[in-house]
Coordinates of C-alpha atoms in Angstrom, one line a residue:
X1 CA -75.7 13.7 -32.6
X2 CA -76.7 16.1 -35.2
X3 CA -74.7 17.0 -38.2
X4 CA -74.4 20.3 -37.2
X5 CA -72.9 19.1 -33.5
X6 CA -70.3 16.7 -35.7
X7 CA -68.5 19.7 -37.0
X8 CA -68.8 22.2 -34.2
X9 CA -65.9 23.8 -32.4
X10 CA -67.4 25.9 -29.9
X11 CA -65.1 26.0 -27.0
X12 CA -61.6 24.7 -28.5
X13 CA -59.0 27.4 -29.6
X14 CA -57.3 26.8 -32.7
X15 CA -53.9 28.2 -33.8
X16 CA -53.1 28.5 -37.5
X17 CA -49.7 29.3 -38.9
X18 CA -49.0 31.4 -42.1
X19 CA -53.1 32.6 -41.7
X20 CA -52.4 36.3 -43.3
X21 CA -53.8 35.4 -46.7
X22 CA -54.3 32.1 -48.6
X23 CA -55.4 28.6 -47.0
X24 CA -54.6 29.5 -43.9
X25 CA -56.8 32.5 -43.6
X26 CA -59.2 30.5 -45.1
X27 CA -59.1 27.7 -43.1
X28 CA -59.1 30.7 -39.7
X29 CA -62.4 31.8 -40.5
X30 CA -63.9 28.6 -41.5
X31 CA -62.9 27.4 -37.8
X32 CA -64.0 31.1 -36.3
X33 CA -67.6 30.5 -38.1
X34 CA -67.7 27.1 -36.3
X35 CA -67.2 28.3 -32.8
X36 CA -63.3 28.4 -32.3
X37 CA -61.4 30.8 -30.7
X38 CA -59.2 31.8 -33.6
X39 CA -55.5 33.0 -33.0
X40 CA -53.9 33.6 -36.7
X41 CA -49.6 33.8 -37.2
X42 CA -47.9 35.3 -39.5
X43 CA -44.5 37.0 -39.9
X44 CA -46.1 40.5 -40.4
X45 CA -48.3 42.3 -38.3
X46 CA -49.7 44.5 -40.2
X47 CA -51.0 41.7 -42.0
X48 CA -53.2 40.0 -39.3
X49 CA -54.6 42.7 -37.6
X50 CA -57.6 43.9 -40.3
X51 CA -58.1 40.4 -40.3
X52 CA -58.5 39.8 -36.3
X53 CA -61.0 43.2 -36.4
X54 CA -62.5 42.0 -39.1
X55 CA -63.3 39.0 -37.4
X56 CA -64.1 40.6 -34.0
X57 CA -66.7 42.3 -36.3
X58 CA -68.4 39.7 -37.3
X59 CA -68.4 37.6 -33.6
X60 CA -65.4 35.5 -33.7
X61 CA -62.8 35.7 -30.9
X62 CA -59.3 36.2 -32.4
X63 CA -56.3 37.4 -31.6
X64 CA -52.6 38.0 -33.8
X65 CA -49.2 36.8 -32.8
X66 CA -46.1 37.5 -34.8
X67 CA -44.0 34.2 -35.5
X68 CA -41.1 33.0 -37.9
X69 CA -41.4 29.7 -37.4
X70 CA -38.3 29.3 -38.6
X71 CA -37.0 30.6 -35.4
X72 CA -37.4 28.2 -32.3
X73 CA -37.2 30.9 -30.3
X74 CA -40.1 32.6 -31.7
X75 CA -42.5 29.7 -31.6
X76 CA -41.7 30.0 -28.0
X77 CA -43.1 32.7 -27.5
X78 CA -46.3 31.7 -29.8
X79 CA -46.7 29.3 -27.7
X80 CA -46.4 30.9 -24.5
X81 CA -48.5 33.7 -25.8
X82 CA -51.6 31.7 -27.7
X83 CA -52.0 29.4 -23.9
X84 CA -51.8 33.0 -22.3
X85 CA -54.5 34.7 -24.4
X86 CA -57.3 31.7 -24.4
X87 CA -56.1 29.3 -21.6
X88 CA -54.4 26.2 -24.2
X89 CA -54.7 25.0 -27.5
X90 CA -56.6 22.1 -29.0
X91 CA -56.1 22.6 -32.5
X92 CA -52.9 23.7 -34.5
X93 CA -53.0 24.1 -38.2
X94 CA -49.3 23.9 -39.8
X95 CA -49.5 26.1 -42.7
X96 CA -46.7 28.2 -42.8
X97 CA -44.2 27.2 -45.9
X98 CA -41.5 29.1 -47.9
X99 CA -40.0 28.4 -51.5
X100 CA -37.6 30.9 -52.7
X101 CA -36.0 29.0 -55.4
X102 CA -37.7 27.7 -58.5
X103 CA -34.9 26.1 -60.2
X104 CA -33.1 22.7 -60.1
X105 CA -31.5 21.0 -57.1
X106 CA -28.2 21.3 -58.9
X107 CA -27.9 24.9 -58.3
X108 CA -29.5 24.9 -55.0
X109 CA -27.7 26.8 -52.5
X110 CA -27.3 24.8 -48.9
X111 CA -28.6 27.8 -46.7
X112 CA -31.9 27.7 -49.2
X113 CA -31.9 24.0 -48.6
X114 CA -31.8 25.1 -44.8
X115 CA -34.5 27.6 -45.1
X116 CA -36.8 25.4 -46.8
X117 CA -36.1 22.8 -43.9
X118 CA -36.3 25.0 -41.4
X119 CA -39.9 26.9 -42.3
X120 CA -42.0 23.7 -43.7
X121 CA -40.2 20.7 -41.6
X122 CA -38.3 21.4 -38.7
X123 CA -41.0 24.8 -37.8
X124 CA -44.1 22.1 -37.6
X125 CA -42.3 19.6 -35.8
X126 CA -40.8 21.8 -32.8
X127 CA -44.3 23.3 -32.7
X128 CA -46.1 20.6 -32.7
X129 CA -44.4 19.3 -30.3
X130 CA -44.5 22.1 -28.1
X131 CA -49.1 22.1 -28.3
X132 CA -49.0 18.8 -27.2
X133 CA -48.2 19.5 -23.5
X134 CA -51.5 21.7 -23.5
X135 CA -53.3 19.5 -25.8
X136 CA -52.6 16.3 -23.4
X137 CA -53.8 18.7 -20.5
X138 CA -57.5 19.6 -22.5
X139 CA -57.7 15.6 -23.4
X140 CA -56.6 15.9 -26.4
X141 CA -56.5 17.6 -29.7
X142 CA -55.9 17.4 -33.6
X143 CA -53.1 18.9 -35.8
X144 CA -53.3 19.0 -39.6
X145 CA -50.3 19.9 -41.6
X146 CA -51.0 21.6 -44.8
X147 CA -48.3 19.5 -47.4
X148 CA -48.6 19.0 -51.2
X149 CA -49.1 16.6 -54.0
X150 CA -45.3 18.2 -54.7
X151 CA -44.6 16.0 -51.5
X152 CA -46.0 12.6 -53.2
X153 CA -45.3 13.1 -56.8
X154 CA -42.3 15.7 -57.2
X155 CA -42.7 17.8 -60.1
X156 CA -40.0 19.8 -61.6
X157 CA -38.3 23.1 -59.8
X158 CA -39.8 22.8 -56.8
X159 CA -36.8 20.0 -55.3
X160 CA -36.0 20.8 -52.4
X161 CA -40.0 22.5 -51.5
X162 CA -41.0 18.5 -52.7
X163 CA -38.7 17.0 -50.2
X164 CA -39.9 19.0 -47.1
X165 CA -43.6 18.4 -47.8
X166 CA -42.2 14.5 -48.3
X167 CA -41.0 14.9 -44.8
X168 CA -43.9 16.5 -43.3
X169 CA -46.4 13.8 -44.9
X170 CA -44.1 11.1 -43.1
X171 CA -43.7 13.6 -40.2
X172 CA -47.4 13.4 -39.8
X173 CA -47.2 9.3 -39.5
X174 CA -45.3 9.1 -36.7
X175 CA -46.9 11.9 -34.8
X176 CA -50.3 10.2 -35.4
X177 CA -48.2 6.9 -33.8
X178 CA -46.6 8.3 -31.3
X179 CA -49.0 10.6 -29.9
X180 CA -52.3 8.5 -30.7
X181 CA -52.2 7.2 -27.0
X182 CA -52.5 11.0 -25.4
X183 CA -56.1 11.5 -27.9
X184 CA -54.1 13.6 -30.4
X185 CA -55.4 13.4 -33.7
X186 CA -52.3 14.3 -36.4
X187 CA -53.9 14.4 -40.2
X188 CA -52.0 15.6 -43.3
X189 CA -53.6 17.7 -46.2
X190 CA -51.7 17.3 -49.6
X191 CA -53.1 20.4 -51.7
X192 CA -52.3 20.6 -55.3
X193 CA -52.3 23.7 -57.4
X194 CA -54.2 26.5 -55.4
X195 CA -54.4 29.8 -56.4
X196 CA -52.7 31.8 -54.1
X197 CA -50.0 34.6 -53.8
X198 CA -47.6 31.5 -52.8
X199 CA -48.3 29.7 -56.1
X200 CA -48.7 32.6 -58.4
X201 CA -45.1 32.3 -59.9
X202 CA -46.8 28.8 -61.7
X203 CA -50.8 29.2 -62.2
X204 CA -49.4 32.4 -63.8
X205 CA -47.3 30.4 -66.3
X206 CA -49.5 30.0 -68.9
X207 CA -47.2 27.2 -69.6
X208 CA -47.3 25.7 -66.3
X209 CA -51.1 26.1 -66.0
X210 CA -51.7 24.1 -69.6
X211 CA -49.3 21.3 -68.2
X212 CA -51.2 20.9 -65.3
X213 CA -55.0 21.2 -66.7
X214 CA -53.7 18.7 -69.3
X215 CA -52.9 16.0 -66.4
X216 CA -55.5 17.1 -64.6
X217 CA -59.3 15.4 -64.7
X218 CA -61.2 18.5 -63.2
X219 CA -59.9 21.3 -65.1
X220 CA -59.8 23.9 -62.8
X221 CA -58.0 26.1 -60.6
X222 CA -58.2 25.1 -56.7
X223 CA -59.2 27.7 -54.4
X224 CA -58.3 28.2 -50.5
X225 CA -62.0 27.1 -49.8
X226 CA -61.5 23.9 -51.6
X227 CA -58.9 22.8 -48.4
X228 CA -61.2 24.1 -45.5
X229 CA -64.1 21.6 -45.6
X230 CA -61.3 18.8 -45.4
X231 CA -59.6 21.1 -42.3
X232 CA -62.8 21.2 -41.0
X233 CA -63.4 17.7 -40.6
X234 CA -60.0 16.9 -39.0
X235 CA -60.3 19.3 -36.8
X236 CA -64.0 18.5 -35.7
X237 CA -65.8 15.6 -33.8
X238 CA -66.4 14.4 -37.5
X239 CA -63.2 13.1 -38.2
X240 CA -62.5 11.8 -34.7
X241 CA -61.4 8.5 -35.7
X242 CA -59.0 9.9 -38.2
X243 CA -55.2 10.1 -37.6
X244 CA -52.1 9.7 -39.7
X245 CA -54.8 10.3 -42.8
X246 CA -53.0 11.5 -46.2
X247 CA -56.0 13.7 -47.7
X248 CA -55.4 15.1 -51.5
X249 CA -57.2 17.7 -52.5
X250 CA -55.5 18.4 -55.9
X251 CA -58.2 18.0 -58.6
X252 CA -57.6 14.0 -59.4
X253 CA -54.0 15.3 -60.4
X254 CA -52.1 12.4 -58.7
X255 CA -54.6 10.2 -60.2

C-alpha cells in the first residue's frame, strides 16, 4: 500500500467537537484535505458556518451542527443529525473542553466542578458512546480524545480542568478495552501548551510562558497543526493497530 493510501480518508465521515477555532478546526480540515466528509460542532453557529463555505469552496463536504455537549440532550440530536446528513460516522474527534476557573481547588465552586465534568468528561463519554452503534454498523471506527499533559502532570490553577483530562486519558483505556472487539480504535492525544484562544489566559502570562519554556526542551510555542498529524494517524489506516495509545505532544515538557 502506498503511503499516500495509509493516511487516506476518502469515504469515512468524521465528526469533531469544539471545531470553530483552535485544534479542532485544525484537525477538521486536515481530515477534509484527506478525503473525509467533515461535520464541525460547536456551541455557536455563527461560528461554523464561514468555515463549512469556506470548506465547500475549496472541495471538502461539510456541514455544521450546533451542540453543548454538556447537554445530553443536545448530543442527541448531534447524533441523530450528523447519521442523517452523511449516512453514519466512522470517526469522532472529542475536542470540546471548558475551564472557567483559574484558581485553586480550595475556592472551587461545586457547579464549576460540575461544568468542568460535564463538558470534558461526561460530554465525550455519552457521545462516544452514542457513535458506536453506527461505528459497529460501518465495521468499525476510531475516536481520539484531545486531553492534556495538565491530565498527567497537574500544574497549578488548572485543578479541577487536570482532573477531567485525568479522567478522559483513563476514559480512553477502557473504551479502547471494551470496545476493541467491535474494530473501534479509542486513542488519546495529551497536548501541552498550544496557542490558542482557550490557552491565551497563560501563553499570555509572560510569567507563565518563562515557567514553561524553562521546563521545556524545545522552546517554543505549540501550534494547532502540531496535534493534526498525530489526529491524522489515529484516525487513518496508519495507525490501525493503535488503541488505548497516550500520545504527548507537548514539546518534551513531561519529560
Amino acid at each position: 500500500m502506498k503511503l499516500e493510501e495509509n493516511f487516506n480518508l476518502k469515504g469515512k465521515v468524521a465528526l469533531i467537537t469544539g471545531a470553530s477555532k483552535g485544534i479542532g478546526e485544525a484537525i477538521a480540515w486536515v481530515y477534509g484535505k484527506a478525503g473525509a466528509k467533515v461535520i464541525i460542532s460547536s456551541r455557536k453557529e455563527e461560528a461554523l458556518l464561514p468555515i463549512v463555505a469556506q470548506m465547500k469552496e475549496e472541495g471538502i463536504k461539510a456541514a455544521a451542527i450546533v451542540c453543548n455537549v454538556g447537554d445530553t440532550a443536545q448530543i442527541d440530536r448531534l447524533v441523530a443529525e450528523a447519521e442523517n446528513i452523511f449516512g453514519g460516522i466512522d470517526i469522532l474527534v472529542n475536542n470540546a473542553a471548558t475551564n472557567p476557573v483559574f484558581g485553586p481547588i480550595a475556592e472551587t465552586e461545586l457547579r464549576t466542578f460540575d461544568k468542568i465534568i460535564d463538558v470534558n468528561l461526561k460530554g465525550p463519554f455519552y457521545l462516544s458512546q452514542k457513535v458506536t452503534r453506527s461505528m459497529k454498523q460501518r465495521g468499525g471506527g476510531s475516536i481520539i480524545n484531545i486531553s492534556s499533559v495538565e491530565g498527567v502532570n497537574p500544574g497549578y490553577g488548572l485543578g479541577i480542568y487536570s482532573v477531567s483530562k485525568a479522567g478522559l486519558v483513563m476514559l480512553t483505556k477502557v473504551m479502547a478495552k471494551e470496545w476493541g472487539m467491535d474494530n473501534i480504535r479509542v486513542n488519546a492525544i495529551c497536548s501541552g501548551l498550544i496557542k490558542t484562544k482557550f490557552s491565551k489566559s497563560l501563553w499570555s502570562n509572560e510569567q507563565i510562558l518563562e515557567g514553561v519554556m524553562a521546563k521545556q526542551p524545545l522552546k517554543s510555542l505549540g501550534k494547532p497543526e502540531d496535534i493534526t498529524g498525530i489526529a491524522l494517524l489515529l484516525a487513518s489506516d496508519a495507525g490501525r493497530y493503535c488503541t488505548g495509545s497516550v500520545i504527548t505532544a507537548d514539546g518534551g515538557l513531561t519529560i
